[in-house]
XYZ file of C-alpha atoms in Angstrom:
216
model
C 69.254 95.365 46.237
C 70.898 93.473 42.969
C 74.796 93.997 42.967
C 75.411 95.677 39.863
C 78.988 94.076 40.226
C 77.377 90.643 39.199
C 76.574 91.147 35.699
C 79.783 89.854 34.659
C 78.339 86.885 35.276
C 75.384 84.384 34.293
C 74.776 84.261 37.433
C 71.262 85.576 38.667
C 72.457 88.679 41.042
C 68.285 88.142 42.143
C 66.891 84.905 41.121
C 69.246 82.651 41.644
C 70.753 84.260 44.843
C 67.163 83.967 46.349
C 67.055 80.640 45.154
C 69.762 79.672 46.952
C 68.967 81.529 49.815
C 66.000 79.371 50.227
C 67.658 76.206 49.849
C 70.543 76.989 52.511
C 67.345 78.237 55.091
C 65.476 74.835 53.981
C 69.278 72.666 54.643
C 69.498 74.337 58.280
C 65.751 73.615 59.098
C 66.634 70.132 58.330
C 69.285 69.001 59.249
C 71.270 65.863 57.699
C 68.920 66.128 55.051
C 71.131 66.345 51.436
C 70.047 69.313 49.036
C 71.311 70.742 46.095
C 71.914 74.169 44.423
C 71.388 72.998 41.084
C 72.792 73.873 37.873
C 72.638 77.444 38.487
C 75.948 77.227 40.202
C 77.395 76.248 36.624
C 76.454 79.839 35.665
C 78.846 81.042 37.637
C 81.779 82.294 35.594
C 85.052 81.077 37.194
C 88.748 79.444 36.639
C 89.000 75.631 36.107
C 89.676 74.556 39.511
C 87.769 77.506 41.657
C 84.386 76.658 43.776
C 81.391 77.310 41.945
C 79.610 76.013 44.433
C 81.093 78.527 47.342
C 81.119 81.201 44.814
C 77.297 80.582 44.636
C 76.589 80.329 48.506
C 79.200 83.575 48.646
C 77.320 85.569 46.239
C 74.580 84.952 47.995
C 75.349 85.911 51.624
C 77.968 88.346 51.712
C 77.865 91.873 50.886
C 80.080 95.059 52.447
C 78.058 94.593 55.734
C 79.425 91.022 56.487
C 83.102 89.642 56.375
C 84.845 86.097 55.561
C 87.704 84.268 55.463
C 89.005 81.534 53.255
C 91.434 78.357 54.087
C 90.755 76.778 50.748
C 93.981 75.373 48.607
C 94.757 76.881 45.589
C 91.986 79.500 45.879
C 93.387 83.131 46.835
C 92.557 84.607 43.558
C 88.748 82.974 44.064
C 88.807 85.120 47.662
C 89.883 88.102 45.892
C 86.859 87.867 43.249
C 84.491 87.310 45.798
C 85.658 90.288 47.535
C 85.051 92.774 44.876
C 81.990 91.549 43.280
C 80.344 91.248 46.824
C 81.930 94.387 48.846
C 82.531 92.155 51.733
C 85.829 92.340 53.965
C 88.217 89.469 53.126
C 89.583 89.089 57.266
C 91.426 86.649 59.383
C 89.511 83.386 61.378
C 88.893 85.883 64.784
C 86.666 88.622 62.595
C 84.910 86.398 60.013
C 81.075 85.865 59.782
C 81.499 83.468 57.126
C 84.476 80.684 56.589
C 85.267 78.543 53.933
C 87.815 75.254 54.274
C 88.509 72.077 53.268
C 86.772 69.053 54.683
C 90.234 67.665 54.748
C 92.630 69.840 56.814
C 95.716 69.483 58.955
C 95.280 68.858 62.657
C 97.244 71.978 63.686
C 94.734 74.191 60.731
C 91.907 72.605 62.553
C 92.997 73.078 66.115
C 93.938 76.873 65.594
C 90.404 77.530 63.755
C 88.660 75.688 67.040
C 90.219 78.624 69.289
C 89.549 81.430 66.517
C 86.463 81.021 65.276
C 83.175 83.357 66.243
C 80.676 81.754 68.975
C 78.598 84.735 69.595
C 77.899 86.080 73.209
C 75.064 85.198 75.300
C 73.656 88.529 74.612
C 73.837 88.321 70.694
C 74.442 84.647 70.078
C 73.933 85.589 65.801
C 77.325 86.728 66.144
C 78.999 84.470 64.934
C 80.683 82.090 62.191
C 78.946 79.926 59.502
C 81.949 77.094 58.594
C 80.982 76.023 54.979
C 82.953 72.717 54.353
C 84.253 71.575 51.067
C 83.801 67.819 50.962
C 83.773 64.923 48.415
C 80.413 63.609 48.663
C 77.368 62.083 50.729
C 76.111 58.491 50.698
C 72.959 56.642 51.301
C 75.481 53.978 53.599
C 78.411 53.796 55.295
C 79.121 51.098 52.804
C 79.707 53.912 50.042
C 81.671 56.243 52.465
C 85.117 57.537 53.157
C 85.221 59.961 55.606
C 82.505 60.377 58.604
C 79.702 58.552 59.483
C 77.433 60.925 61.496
C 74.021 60.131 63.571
C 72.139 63.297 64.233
C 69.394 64.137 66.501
C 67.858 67.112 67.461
C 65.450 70.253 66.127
C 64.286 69.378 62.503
C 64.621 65.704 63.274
C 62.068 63.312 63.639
C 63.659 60.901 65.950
C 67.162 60.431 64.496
C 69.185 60.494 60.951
C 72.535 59.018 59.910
C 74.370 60.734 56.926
C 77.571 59.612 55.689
C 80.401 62.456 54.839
C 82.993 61.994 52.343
C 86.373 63.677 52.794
C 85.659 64.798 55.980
C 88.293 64.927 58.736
C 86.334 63.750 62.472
C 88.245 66.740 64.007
C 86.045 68.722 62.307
C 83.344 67.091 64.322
C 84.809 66.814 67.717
C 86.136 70.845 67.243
C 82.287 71.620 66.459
C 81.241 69.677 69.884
C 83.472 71.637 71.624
C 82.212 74.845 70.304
C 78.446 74.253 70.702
C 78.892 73.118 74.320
C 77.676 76.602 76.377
C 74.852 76.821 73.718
C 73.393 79.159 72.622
C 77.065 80.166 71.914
C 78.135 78.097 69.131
C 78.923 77.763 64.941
C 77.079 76.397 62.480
C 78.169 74.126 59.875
C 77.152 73.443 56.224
C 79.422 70.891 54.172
C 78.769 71.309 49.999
C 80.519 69.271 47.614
C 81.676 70.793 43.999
C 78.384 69.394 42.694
C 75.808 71.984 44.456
C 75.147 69.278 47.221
C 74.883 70.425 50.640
C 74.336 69.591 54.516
C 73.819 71.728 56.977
C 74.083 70.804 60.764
C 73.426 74.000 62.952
C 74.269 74.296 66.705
C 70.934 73.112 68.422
C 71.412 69.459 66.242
C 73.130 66.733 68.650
C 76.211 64.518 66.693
C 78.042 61.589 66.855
C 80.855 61.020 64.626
C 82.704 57.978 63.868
C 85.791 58.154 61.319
C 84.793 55.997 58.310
C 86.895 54.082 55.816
C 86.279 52.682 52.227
C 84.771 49.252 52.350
C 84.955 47.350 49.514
């Protein structure tokens, strides 16, 4: 039903949270495959510097029945917010459905999420964490690129597909191997940039990552 917390904002509590709903469900059926949110997400009534773009995949998928947890600099106030307009349980790494960090993190962050993060059991594989990424960008080439260059295979993919990942830390990648290995116990992974734009790589999709550097 429409949260009647969201009329403080622009932003559709039912149109534009289905809208986005559908785009995130179209990203994981294909994965590598760059959508975008659109400018709904500039409905969203914010402060300078806080993720419209997470605020828009947030409003959209939690409520009081789900929980999340935030590693994103600068944006504590932005979890808070989310929190009450959605009902959901701000919670550590270990009880979090949702997660929201940096595509640029510190080894030790990265390590410590690896060991924290939800996998789901083999009885009720669902349970467990969806790791949006805030990066810089996607290109067409590794040419264009800092960051990851990643070659996916897999459901949703013809054959194969290369997409190149801007501000993205490789550990991110080799922590998500790790993770997916006993499928169907795993996390999936969407990266979105400030813009609306957004990947999604779910657990069944096969990766190889190699770090990436500007070329000029």
């Amino acid at each position: 039903m429409p949260n009647p917390n969201l009329k403080e904002l622009s932003f559709d509590s039912v149109h534009d949270t289905q809208e986005v709903y559908r785009i995130l469900l179209h990203a994981m059926s294909r994965p590598g495959l760059v959508c975008e949110l659109g400018e709904r997400i500039n409905r969203i009534d914010l402060p300078v510097g806080a993720s419209k773009a997470a605020a828009a995949i947030a409003l959209t998928l939690l409520d009081g029945e789900v929980a999340f947890a935030v590693q994103m600099q600068g944006h504590e106030a932005w979890a808070e917010t989310i929190r009450r307009l959605t009902y959901s349980k701000l919670v550590d790494f270990t009880a979090a459905d949702y997660v929201f960090v940096e595509g640029i993190e510190e080894v030790s962050l990265i390590n410590q999420l690896q060991d924290q993060l939800k996998i789901g059991t083999l009885s009720s594989p669902e349970k467990s964490a969806t790791v949006f990424i805030r990066v810089e960008g996607f290109a067409k080439s590794s040419i264009q690129a800092q960051g990851c260059s990643l070659k996916l295979t897999g459901p949703g993919i013809k054959t194969e597909t290369n997409c190149y990942v801007a501000g993205l830390s490789l550990l991110w990648i080799e922590s998500r191997a790790r993770l997916v290995e006993e499928y169907p116990l795993g996390i999936d992974l969407i990266f979105y940039t400030e813009q609306g734009e957004i990947i999604a790589i779910p657990r069944t999709t096969v990766v190889e990552g190699v770090a990436e550097a500007w070329h000029m």
